[in-house]
PDB file of C-alpha atoms in Angstrom:
ATOM      1  CA  MET P1197      13.800  11.995 -24.616  1.00 48.00           C
ATOM      2  CA  ALA P1198      17.709  12.185 -22.693  1.00 60.00           C
ATOM      3  CA  LYS P1199      17.733  11.693 -19.204  1.00 73.00           C
ATOM      4  CA  ALA P1200      18.684  15.081 -17.711  1.00 78.00           C
ATOM      5  CA  ALA P1201      14.996  15.831 -18.210  1.00 84.00           C
ATOM      6  CA  TYR P1202      14.099  13.993 -15.542  1.00 94.00           C
ATOM      7  CA  LYS P1203      16.911  15.595 -12.855  1.00 92.00           C
ATOM      8  CA  ASN P1204      14.452  17.215 -11.242  1.00 95.00           C
ATOM      9  CA  ILE P1205      11.584  14.978 -10.447  1.00 98.00           C
ATOM     10  CA  LYS P1206      10.618  13.920  -7.204  1.00 98.00           C
ATOM     11  CA  ILE P1207       8.666  10.627  -7.444  1.00 98.00           C
ATOM     12  CA  ILE P1208       7.079   9.837  -3.477  1.00 98.00           C
ATOM     13  CA  TRP P1209       6.764   6.079  -3.798  1.00 98.00           C
ATOM     14  CA  HIS P1210       3.815   4.998  -0.893  1.00 98.00           C
ATOM     15  CA  MET P1211       3.991   1.686  -0.515  1.00 96.00           C
ATOM     16  CA  GLY P1212       2.205   0.479   2.417  1.00 94.00           C
ATOM     17  CA  PHE P1213       1.724  -0.785   4.941  1.00 95.00           C
ATOM     18  CA  GLN P1214      -1.702  -2.688   4.624  1.00 91.00           C
ATOM     19  CA  LYS P1215      -3.897  -1.920   7.117  1.00 92.00           C
ATOM     20  CA  THR P1216      -2.602   1.746   8.138  1.00 95.00           C
ATOM     21  CA  GLY P1217      -4.870   3.659   6.822  1.00 94.00           C
ATOM     22  CA  THR P1218      -3.814   3.838   2.757  1.00 95.00           C
ATOM     23  CA  THR P1219      -6.935   2.702   2.022  1.00 94.00           C
ATOM     24  CA  SER P1220      -8.023   6.682   3.495  1.00 95.00           C
ATOM     25  CA  PHE P1221      -5.281   7.782   2.055  1.00 97.00           C
ATOM     26  CA  GLN P1222      -6.015   7.045  -1.575  1.00 97.00           C
ATOM     27  CA  SER P1223      -9.432   8.295  -1.525  1.00 96.00           C
ATOM     28  CA  ILE P1224      -8.143  11.395  -0.650  1.00 97.00           C
ATOM     29  CA  LEU P1225      -6.067  11.938  -3.524  1.00 98.00           C
ATOM     30  CA  ARG P1226      -9.440  10.738  -5.452  1.00 97.00           C
ATOM     31  CA  ARG P1227     -11.441  13.033  -3.927  1.00 97.00           C
ATOM     32  CA  ASN P1228      -9.482  16.332  -4.847  1.00 98.00           C
ATOM     33  CA  TYR P1229      -7.733  14.509  -7.570  1.00 98.00           C
ATOM     34  CA  ASP P1230      -8.219  18.121  -9.301  1.00 97.00           C
ATOM     35  CA  GLN P1231      -6.868  20.573  -6.646  1.00 97.00           C
ATOM     36  CA  LEU P1232      -3.355  18.393  -6.181  1.00 98.00           C
ATOM     37  CA  SER P1233      -3.053  17.200  -9.687  1.00 98.00           C
ATOM     38  CA  GLU P1234      -2.728  21.621 -10.323  1.00 97.00           C
ATOM     39  CA  GLU P1235       0.600  21.490  -8.420  1.00 98.00           C
ATOM     40  CA  ILE P1236       1.663  17.514  -8.980  1.00 98.00           C
ATOM     41  CA  ALA P1237       1.167  14.655 -10.072  1.00 98.00           C
ATOM     42  CA  VAL P1238      -1.623  12.385  -8.412  1.00 98.00           C
ATOM     43  CA  PHE P1239      -1.520   8.653  -8.253  1.00 98.00           C
ATOM     44  CA  PRO P1240      -3.874   6.995  -5.935  1.00 98.00           C
ATOM     45  CA  LYS P1241      -4.113   2.496  -5.913  1.00 97.00           C
ATOM     46  CA  ARG P1242      -5.739   0.975  -9.344  1.00 94.00           C
ATOM     47  CA  LYS P1243      -6.134   1.886 -12.847  1.00 95.00           C
ATOM     48  CA  TRP P1244      -2.818   4.787 -11.938  1.00 96.00           C
ATOM     49  CA  THR P1245      -0.941   2.335 -10.097  1.00 98.00           C
ATOM     50  CA  ARG P1246      -3.100  -1.119 -11.993  1.00 98.00           C
ATOM     51  CA  ALA P1247       0.712  -1.494 -14.009  1.00 98.00           C
ATOM     52  CA  VAL P1248       3.671  -1.092 -11.409  1.00 98.00           C
ATOM     53  CA  GLN P1249       1.576  -3.658  -9.193  1.00 98.00           C
ATOM     54  CA  GLU P1250       0.595  -6.297 -11.572  1.00 98.00           C
ATOM     55  CA  ALA P1251       5.065  -6.101 -12.625  1.00 98.00           C
ATOM     56  CA  GLY P1252       6.333  -6.348  -8.593  1.00 97.00           C
ATOM     57  CA  LEU P1253       3.630  -8.907  -8.188  1.00 96.00           C
ATOM     58  CA  ALA P1254       4.910 -11.021 -11.316  1.00 97.00           C
ATOM     59  CA  PHE P1255       8.480  -9.480 -10.395  1.00 97.00           C
ATOM     60  CA  TRP P1256       8.211 -10.836  -7.158  1.00 95.00           C
ATOM     61  CA  ALA P1257       6.591 -14.271  -7.982  1.00 95.00           C
ATOM     62  CA  ASP P1258       9.133 -15.239 -10.463  1.00 96.00           C
ATOM     63  CA  PRO P1259      12.245 -13.151 -10.555  1.00 97.00           C
ATOM     64  CA  ASN P1260      13.908 -12.691 -14.005  1.00 98.00           C
ATOM     65  CA  ALA P1261      15.162 -10.213 -16.238  1.00 98.00           C
ATOM     66  CA  LYS P1262      12.249 -10.518 -18.274  1.00 98.00           C
ATOM     67  CA  THR P1263      10.344  -9.167 -15.383  1.00 98.00           C
ATOM     68  CA  LYS P1264      12.473  -7.236 -14.000  1.00 98.00           C
ATOM     69  CA  LYS P1265      12.380  -4.843 -17.481  1.00 98.00           C
ATOM     70  CA  ALA P1266       8.145  -5.062 -16.936  1.00 98.00           C
ATOM     71  CA  LEU P1267       9.126  -3.468 -13.446  1.00 98.00           C
ATOM     72  CA  GLU P1268      11.375  -0.543 -14.620  1.00 98.00           C
ATOM     73  CA  GLN P1269       9.378   0.196 -17.694  1.00 98.00           C
ATOM     74  CA  ALA P1270       6.036   0.657 -15.514  1.00 98.00           C
ATOM     75  CA  ALA P1271       7.949   3.138 -12.752  1.00 98.00           C
ATOM     76  CA  GLN P1272       9.141   5.114 -15.822  1.00 98.00           C
ATOM     77  CA  ASP P1273       6.194   5.500 -17.702  1.00 98.00           C
ATOM     78  CA  ILE P1274       5.414   6.755 -14.122  1.00 98.00           C
ATOM     79  CA  ARG P1275       8.078   9.176 -14.265  1.00 98.00           C
ATOM     80  CA  ALA P1276       7.661  10.328 -17.358  1.00 97.00           C
ATOM     81  CA  VAL P1277       3.627  10.683 -16.863  1.00 98.00           C
ATOM     82  CA  ILE P1278       5.235  13.431 -14.373  1.00 98.00           C
ATOM     83  CA  ARG P1279       6.966  14.821 -16.948  1.00 97.00           C
ATOM     84  CA  ASP P1280       4.504  14.857 -19.598  1.00 97.00           C
ATOM     85  CA  ALA P1281       2.155  17.359 -17.609  1.00 97.00           C
ATOM     86  CA  GLU P1282       5.209  19.384 -17.037  1.00 97.00           C
ATOM     87  CA  ARG P1283       5.310  18.341 -13.012  1.00 98.00           C
ATOM     88  CA  THR P1284       8.274  18.426 -10.617  1.00 97.00           C
ATOM     89  CA  CYS P1285       6.911  16.030  -7.903  1.00 98.00           C
ATOM     90  CA  GLY P1286       4.378  12.983  -8.333  1.00 98.00           C
ATOM     91  CA  VAL P1287       2.715  11.004  -5.498  1.00 98.00           C
ATOM     92  CA  VAL P1288       2.278   6.964  -6.244  1.00 98.00           C
ATOM     93  CA  SER P1289       0.151   5.157  -3.612  1.00 98.00           C
ATOM     94  CA  ASP P1290      -0.696   1.450  -3.519  1.00 98.00           C
ATOM     95  CA  GLU P1291       0.212  -1.330  -0.635  1.00 97.00           C
ATOM     96  CA  ASN P1292      -0.645  -4.351  -3.388  1.00 96.00           C
ATOM     97  CA  ILE P1293       3.029  -2.880  -5.066  1.00 97.00           C
ATOM     98  CA  ILE P1294       4.460  -5.390  -2.592  1.00 96.00           C
ATOM     99  CA  GLY P1295       2.600  -7.827  -2.594  1.00 93.00           C
ATOM    100  CA  LEU P1296      -1.380  -9.045  -0.964  1.00 88.00           C
ATOM    101  CA  GLU P1297      -0.423 -10.054   2.230  1.00 86.00           C
ATOM    102  CA  LEU P1298       1.870  -9.550   4.844  1.00 87.00           C
ATOM    103  CA  TYR P1299       3.565 -13.537   4.460  1.00 85.00           C
ATOM    104  CA  ASP P1300       3.819 -15.972   1.792  1.00 82.00           C
ATOM    105  CA  ASP P1301       5.619 -18.939   1.012  1.00 83.00           C
ATOM    106  CA  LYS P1302       8.339 -16.832  -0.218  1.00 87.00           C
ATOM    107  CA  GLY P1303       8.325 -14.403   2.463  1.00 89.00           C
ATOM    108  CA  GLY P1304       7.813 -11.339   3.658  1.00 90.00           C
ATOM    109  CA  MET P1305       6.467  -7.681   2.659  1.00 93.00           C
ATOM    110  CA  ILE P1306       9.638  -6.302   4.040  1.00 95.00           C
ATOM    111  CA  ASP P1307      11.471  -8.903   1.967  1.00 95.00           C
ATOM    112  CA  MET P1308       9.598  -8.040  -1.267  1.00 96.00           C
ATOM    113  CA  ALA P1309      10.055  -4.123  -0.424  1.00 98.00           C
ATOM    114  CA  ALA P1310      13.873  -5.140  -0.310  1.00 98.00           C
ATOM    115  CA  ALA P1311      14.149  -6.573  -3.413  1.00 98.00           C
ATOM    116  CA  ILE P1312      11.563  -3.906  -5.642  1.00 98.00           C
ATOM    117  CA  LEU P1313      12.614  -0.932  -3.960  1.00 98.00           C
ATOM    118  CA  PRO P1314      16.431  -0.606  -5.752  1.00 98.00           C
ATOM    119  CA  ILE P1315      14.749  -1.393  -8.800  1.00 98.00           C
ATOM    120  CA  LEU P1316      12.270   1.487  -8.214  1.00 98.00           C
ATOM    121  CA  GLU P1317      14.764   3.720  -7.278  1.00 98.00           C
ATOM    122  CA  LYS P1318      17.529   2.618 -10.276  1.00 98.00           C
ATOM    123  CA  ALA P1319      14.650   2.804 -12.963  1.00 98.00           C
ATOM    124  CA  CYS P1320      13.525   6.322 -12.010  1.00 98.00           C
ATOM    125  CA  ALA P1321      17.377   7.891 -12.062  1.00 98.00           C
ATOM    126  CA  PRO P1322      18.180  10.913 -12.352  1.00 97.00           C
ATOM    127  CA  ALA P1323      14.991  11.979 -11.119  1.00 98.00           C
ATOM    128  CA  THR P1324      14.791  10.939  -7.285  1.00 98.00           C
ATOM    129  CA  CYS P1325      13.138   8.851  -5.017  1.00 98.00           C
ATOM    130  CA  GLU P1326      11.652   8.525  -1.961  1.00 98.00           C
ATOM    131  CA  PHE P1327       9.824   5.692  -0.106  1.00 98.00           C
ATOM    132  CA  VAL P1328       6.984   6.551   2.237  1.00 98.00           C
ATOM    133  CA  PHE P1329       5.606   2.978   5.096  1.00 98.00           C
ATOM    134  CA  TYR P1330       3.210   3.618   7.514  1.00 98.00           C
ATOM    135  CA  THR P1331       2.623   1.626  10.769  1.00 97.00           C
ATOM    136  CA  ARG P1332       0.813   1.136  13.551  1.00 96.00           C
ATOM    137  CA  ASP P1333       0.972  -1.511  17.030  1.00 95.00           C
ATOM    138  CA  PHE P1334       1.804  -5.065  15.316  1.00 93.00           C
ATOM    139  CA  ASP P1335      -1.291  -6.737  17.857  1.00 93.00           C
ATOM    140  CA  GLY P1336      -3.209  -4.515  16.011  1.00 93.00           C
ATOM    141  CA  TRP P1337      -1.469  -4.793  13.039  1.00 92.00           C
ATOM    142  CA  PHE P1338      -1.590  -8.191  12.771  1.00 92.00           C
ATOM    143  CA  LYS P1339      -5.434  -8.963  13.531  1.00 93.00           C
ATOM    144  CA  SER P1340      -6.596  -6.349  11.341  1.00 92.00           C
ATOM    145  CA  ALA P1341      -4.441  -8.067   8.002  1.00 91.00           C
ATOM    146  CA  TYR P1342      -5.799 -11.667   9.961  1.00 93.00           C
ATOM    147  CA  ASN P1343      -9.353 -10.437   9.210  1.00 92.00           C
ATOM    148  CA  GLN P1344      -8.734  -9.579   5.957  1.00 90.00           C
ATOM    149  CA  VAL P1345      -6.876 -12.262   4.604  1.00 92.00           C
ATOM    150  CA  VAL P1346      -9.802 -14.384   5.827  1.00 94.00           C
ATOM    151  CA  LYS P1347     -12.098 -11.611   4.414  1.00 90.00           C
ATOM    152  CA  GLN P1348     -10.087 -11.232   0.727  1.00 89.00           C
ATOM    153  CA  LEU P1349      -7.876 -14.295   0.698  1.00 90.00           C
ATOM    154  CA  ARG P1350      -9.580 -17.291   1.759  1.00 93.00           C
ATOM    155  CA  CYS P1351      -7.287 -18.260   4.733  1.00 93.00           C
ATOM    156  CA  ARG P1352      -8.776 -20.970   6.717  1.00 95.00           C
ATOM    157  CA  ALA P1353      -5.362 -21.426   9.451  1.00 95.00           C
ATOM    158  CA  ASP P1354      -6.831 -19.753  12.837  1.00 95.00           C
ATOM    159  CA  PHE P1355      -5.260 -16.598  14.146  1.00 94.00           C
ATOM    160  CA  ASP P1356      -2.744 -18.487  16.356  1.00 94.00           C
ATOM    161  CA  THR P1357      -2.002 -20.713  14.172  1.00 94.00           C
ATOM    162  CA  TRP P1358      -1.596 -17.666  11.244  1.00 91.00           C
ATOM    163  CA  VAL P1359       0.452 -15.520  12.977  1.00 90.00           C
ATOM    164  CA  ALA P1360       3.196 -18.673  14.087  1.00 88.00           C
ATOM    165  CA  SER P1361       3.239 -19.549  10.129  1.00 85.00           C
ATOM    166  CA  ALA P1362       4.269 -15.684   9.137  1.00 79.00           C
ATOM    167  CA  PRO P1363       7.953 -15.324  11.042  1.00 80.00           C
ATOM    168  CA  PHE P1364       8.104 -11.360  11.792  1.00 82.00           C
ATOM    169  CA  SER P1365      10.334  -9.330  13.926  1.00 88.00           C
ATOM    170  CA  THR P1366       7.753  -7.177  15.681  1.00 92.00           C
ATOM    171  CA  ASP P1367      10.353  -3.783  15.725  1.00 95.00           C
ATOM    172  CA  TRP P1368       9.663  -1.767  13.368  1.00 96.00           C
ATOM    173  CA  LYS P1369      12.843  -0.517  13.930  1.00 97.00           C
ATOM    174  CA  ASP P1370      14.852  -3.464  12.578  1.00 96.00           C
ATOM    175  CA  HIS P1371      12.348  -3.127   9.330  1.00 97.00           C
ATOM    176  CA  HIS P1372      13.780   0.790   8.806  1.00 98.00           C
ATOM    177  CA  GLU P1373      17.324  -0.225   9.055  1.00 98.00           C
ATOM    178  CA  ARG P1374      16.823  -3.292   6.251  1.00 97.00           C
ATOM    179  CA  LEU P1375      14.705  -0.940   3.284  1.00 98.00           C
ATOM    180  CA  SER P1376      17.429   2.318   4.158  1.00 98.00           C
ATOM    181  CA  SER P1377      20.397  -0.234   3.395  1.00 98.00           C
ATOM    182  CA  VAL P1378      18.723  -1.023   0.403  1.00 98.00           C
ATOM    183  CA  VAL P1379      18.073   2.045  -1.623  1.00 98.00           C
ATOM    184  CA  GLU P1380      20.186   5.720  -1.631  1.00 98.00           C
ATOM    185  CA  SER P1381      17.124   7.398  -0.874  1.00 98.00           C
ATOM    186  CA  ASP P1382      15.289   8.623   1.743  1.00 98.00           C
ATOM    187  CA  VAL P1383      13.001   5.672   3.430  1.00 98.00           C
ATOM    188  CA  HIS P1384      10.122   6.913   5.862  1.00 98.00           C
ATOM    189  CA  PHE P1385       8.470   4.754   8.536  1.00 98.00           C
ATOM    190  CA  ARG P1386       5.428   7.070  10.205  1.00 98.00           C
ATOM    191  CA  ASP P1387       3.168   5.729  12.633  1.00 98.00           C
ATOM    192  CA  MET P1388      -0.217   6.037  11.459  1.00 97.00           C
ATOM    193  CA  LYS P1389      -1.587   7.964  14.434  1.00 97.00           C
ATOM    194  CA  GLN P1390       1.231  11.000  14.231  1.00 98.00           C
ATOM    195  CA  ASP P1391      -0.553  12.467  11.052  1.00 97.00           C
ATOM    196  CA  ALA P1392      -3.876  13.135  14.002  1.00 95.00           C
ATOM    197  CA  ALA P1393      -1.671  14.166  16.638  1.00 97.00           C
ATOM    198  CA  ASP P1394      -0.214  16.864  14.186  1.00 96.00           C
ATOM    199  CA  ASP P1395      -3.700  17.605  12.978  1.00 95.00           C
ATOM    200  CA  LEU P1396      -2.796  16.058   9.364  1.00 96.00           C
ATOM    201  CA  PRO P1397      -5.515  14.380   7.491  1.00 96.00           C
ATOM    202  CA  ILE P1398      -4.296  10.363   6.848  1.00 96.00           C
ATOM    203  CA  GLY P1399      -1.094  10.784   3.960  1.00 97.00           C
ATOM    204  CA  GLY P1400      -0.516  14.489   5.422  1.00 98.00           C
ATOM    205  CA  TYR P1401       2.846  13.533   5.929  1.00 98.00           C
ATOM    206  CA  ILE P1402       3.031  12.536   2.263  1.00 98.00           C
ATOM    207  CA  LEU P1403       1.850  15.489   0.516  1.00 98.00           C
ATOM    208  CA  GLN P1404       3.636  17.669   3.018  1.00 98.00           C
ATOM    209  CA  LEU P1405       6.901  16.095   1.514  1.00 98.00           C
ATOM    210  CA  ALA P1406       5.153  16.762  -2.016  1.00 98.00           C
ATOM    211  CA  GLY P1407       5.572  20.415  -0.062  1.00 98.00           C
ATOM    212  CA  PHE P1408       1.684  21.379   0.613  1.00 98.00           C
ATOM    213  CA  ASP P1409       1.326  23.510   3.547  1.00 97.00           C
ATOM    214  CA  ASP P1410      -1.031  23.099   6.719  1.00 95.00           C
ATOM    215  CA  GLU P1411      -4.001  24.561   5.938  1.00 95.00           C
ATOM    216  CA  THR P1412      -3.718  23.577   2.843  1.00 97.00           C
ATOM    217  CA  LEU P1413      -4.091  19.736   3.697  1.00 97.00           C
ATOM    218  CA  ARG P1414      -6.847  20.486   6.548  1.00 94.00           C
ATOM    219  CA  ASN P1415      -8.836  21.714   3.645  1.00 95.00           C
ATOM    220  CA  LEU P1416      -8.933  18.630   1.735  1.00 97.00           C
ATOM    221  CA  ASN P1417     -12.152  16.759   1.407  1.00 95.00           C
ATOM    222  CA  LYS P1418     -11.719  14.208   3.421  1.00 93.00           C
ATOM    223  CA  PRO P1419     -13.300  10.457   3.629  1.00 86.00           C
ATOM    224  CA  VAL P1420     -16.016   9.276   5.968  1.00 78.00           C
ATOM    225  CA  GLY P1421     -14.115   6.837   8.425  1.00 66.00           C
ATOM    226  CA  ARG P1422     -15.040   3.133   8.507  1.00 63.00           C
ATOM    227  CA  ASN P1423     -14.483  -0.311   9.898  1.00 65.00           C
ATOM    228  CA  GLU P1424     -13.925  -2.530   7.143  1.00 69.00           C
ATOM    229  CA  SER P1425     -12.864  -5.202  10.261  1.00 78.00           C
ATOM    230  CA  LEU P1426     -15.112  -7.982  10.593  1.00 84.00           C
ATOM    231  CA  SER P1427     -17.034  -8.681  13.048  1.00 85.00           C
ATOM    232  CA  PRO P1428     -16.337 -11.875  15.261  1.00 88.00           C
ATOM    233  CA  GLY P1429     -19.039 -13.699  14.241  1.00 87.00           C
ATOM    234  CA  ALA P1430     -18.812 -12.351  10.764  1.00 88.00           C
ATOM    235  CA  LEU P1431     -14.709 -13.455  10.654  1.00 90.00           C
ATOM    236  CA  GLY P1432     -16.139 -16.940  12.123  1.00 91.00           C
ATOM    237  CA  PHE P1433     -18.771 -17.424   9.556  1.00 89.00           C
ATOM    238  CA  MET P1434     -16.028 -16.559   6.988  1.00 91.00           C
ATOM    239  CA  LEU P1435     -13.321 -18.670   7.927  1.00 93.00           C
ATOM    240  CA  GLU P1436     -15.419 -21.700   8.040  1.00 93.00           C
ATOM    241  CA  LEU P1437     -16.644 -20.979   4.809  1.00 92.00           C
ATOM    242  CA  ASN P1438     -13.177 -21.059   3.928  1.00 95.00           C
ATOM    243  CA  ARG P1439     -12.598 -24.080   5.016  1.00 95.00           C
ATOM    244  CA  SER P1440     -15.782 -25.743   3.378  1.00 94.00           C
ATOM    245  CA  HIS P1441     -15.434 -26.914  -0.262  1.00 93.00           C
ATOM    246  CA  MET P1442     -17.347 -23.873  -1.843  1.00 93.00           C
ATOM    247  CA  HIS P1443     -15.874 -22.850  -5.221  1.00 93.00           C
ATOM    248  CA  ASP P1444     -14.249 -19.490  -5.374  1.00 91.00           C
ATOM    249  CA  ASN P1445     -17.286 -18.157  -7.961  1.00 91.00           C
ATOM    250  CA  GLY P1446     -19.739 -19.075  -4.755  1.00 90.00           C
ATOM    251  CA  LEU P1447     -17.932 -17.942  -1.491  1.00 90.00           C
ATOM    252  CA  ASP P1448     -17.668 -13.963  -3.215  1.00 90.00           C
ATOM    253  CA  ILE P1449     -21.160 -13.996  -3.719  1.00 90.00           C
ATOM    254  CA  VAL P1450     -21.582 -14.927   0.037  1.00 86.00           C
ATOM    255  CA  ARG P1451     -18.741 -12.459   0.787  1.00 85.00           C
ATOM    256  CA  ARG P1452     -20.627  -9.472  -0.929  1.00 86.00           C
ATOM    257  CA  LYS P1453     -23.381  -9.666   0.335  1.00 85.00           C
ATOM    258  CA  MET P1454     -22.011 -10.774   4.032  1.00 81.00           C
ATOM    259  CA  LEU P1455     -19.988  -7.056   3.492  1.00 79.00           C
ATOM    260  CA  LYS P1456     -23.289  -5.502   2.737  1.00 81.00           C
ATOM    261  CA  ASN P1457     -25.041  -6.929   5.284  1.00 79.00           C
ATOM    262  CA  PRO P1458     -22.343  -6.253   8.553  1.00 71.00           C
ATOM    263  CA  ASP P1459     -24.918  -5.818  11.050  1.00 73.00           C
ATOM    264  CA  ALA P1460     -27.046  -9.036  10.378  1.00 76.00           C
ATOM    265  CA  PHE P1461     -23.058 -11.164  12.045  1.00 70.00           C
ATOM    266  CA  THR P1462     -22.908 -10.534  15.736  1.00 63.00           C
TER     267      THR P1462
END
């Protein structure tokens, strides 16, 4: 079908950042899927976004013509779903499209986003793209991200060592300017606390961009807030396990039991 069929479509890519309420927003998309999908195409993380996520991670690991083409195709498949659903807007939410860690041996999430955003934008043309990133204070963000990599990615370093090994500008303006410079699309940075200040659910700003009014957003079925961070005792225990010789499979079993019984650690 001619590309003209996509001209009036807008795709809002909610790319993160990690630990900024992304899980809560994705839960809202799932809980209200039927209602929201009457107006827009909805793609919360996991089965809806897995192809784009996997293609993004593969491209970052080995940027070449093949992995780039796979990422382009995954984005175009999203675009086709929006067209086939006869919607003019789609919301895609998956922070892992731009990596599993704030920083790895190839660079940081901003580096990965700077590489991937132009590919998504070009692949989806003539549809319009907008890119949304939620932010928070850096101190809290780093602590929460460290908690996550200890819990999920077998980080063995203490907090200070981990932060020092991940050079990262602590000025969101710098990151916003960089990402805005690599695409023609609008790039939105939104403090995660601002939605609550505006009496909106987390992610409400994204759904505003998709055309929903405030009254609709306030009446959505929202998840009960839950702190998924490890307690200091659990964090220390997990860190020692990460440093042990325990096999990953055994570690996964202990992790799952620990997450189900967080009060056992103080």
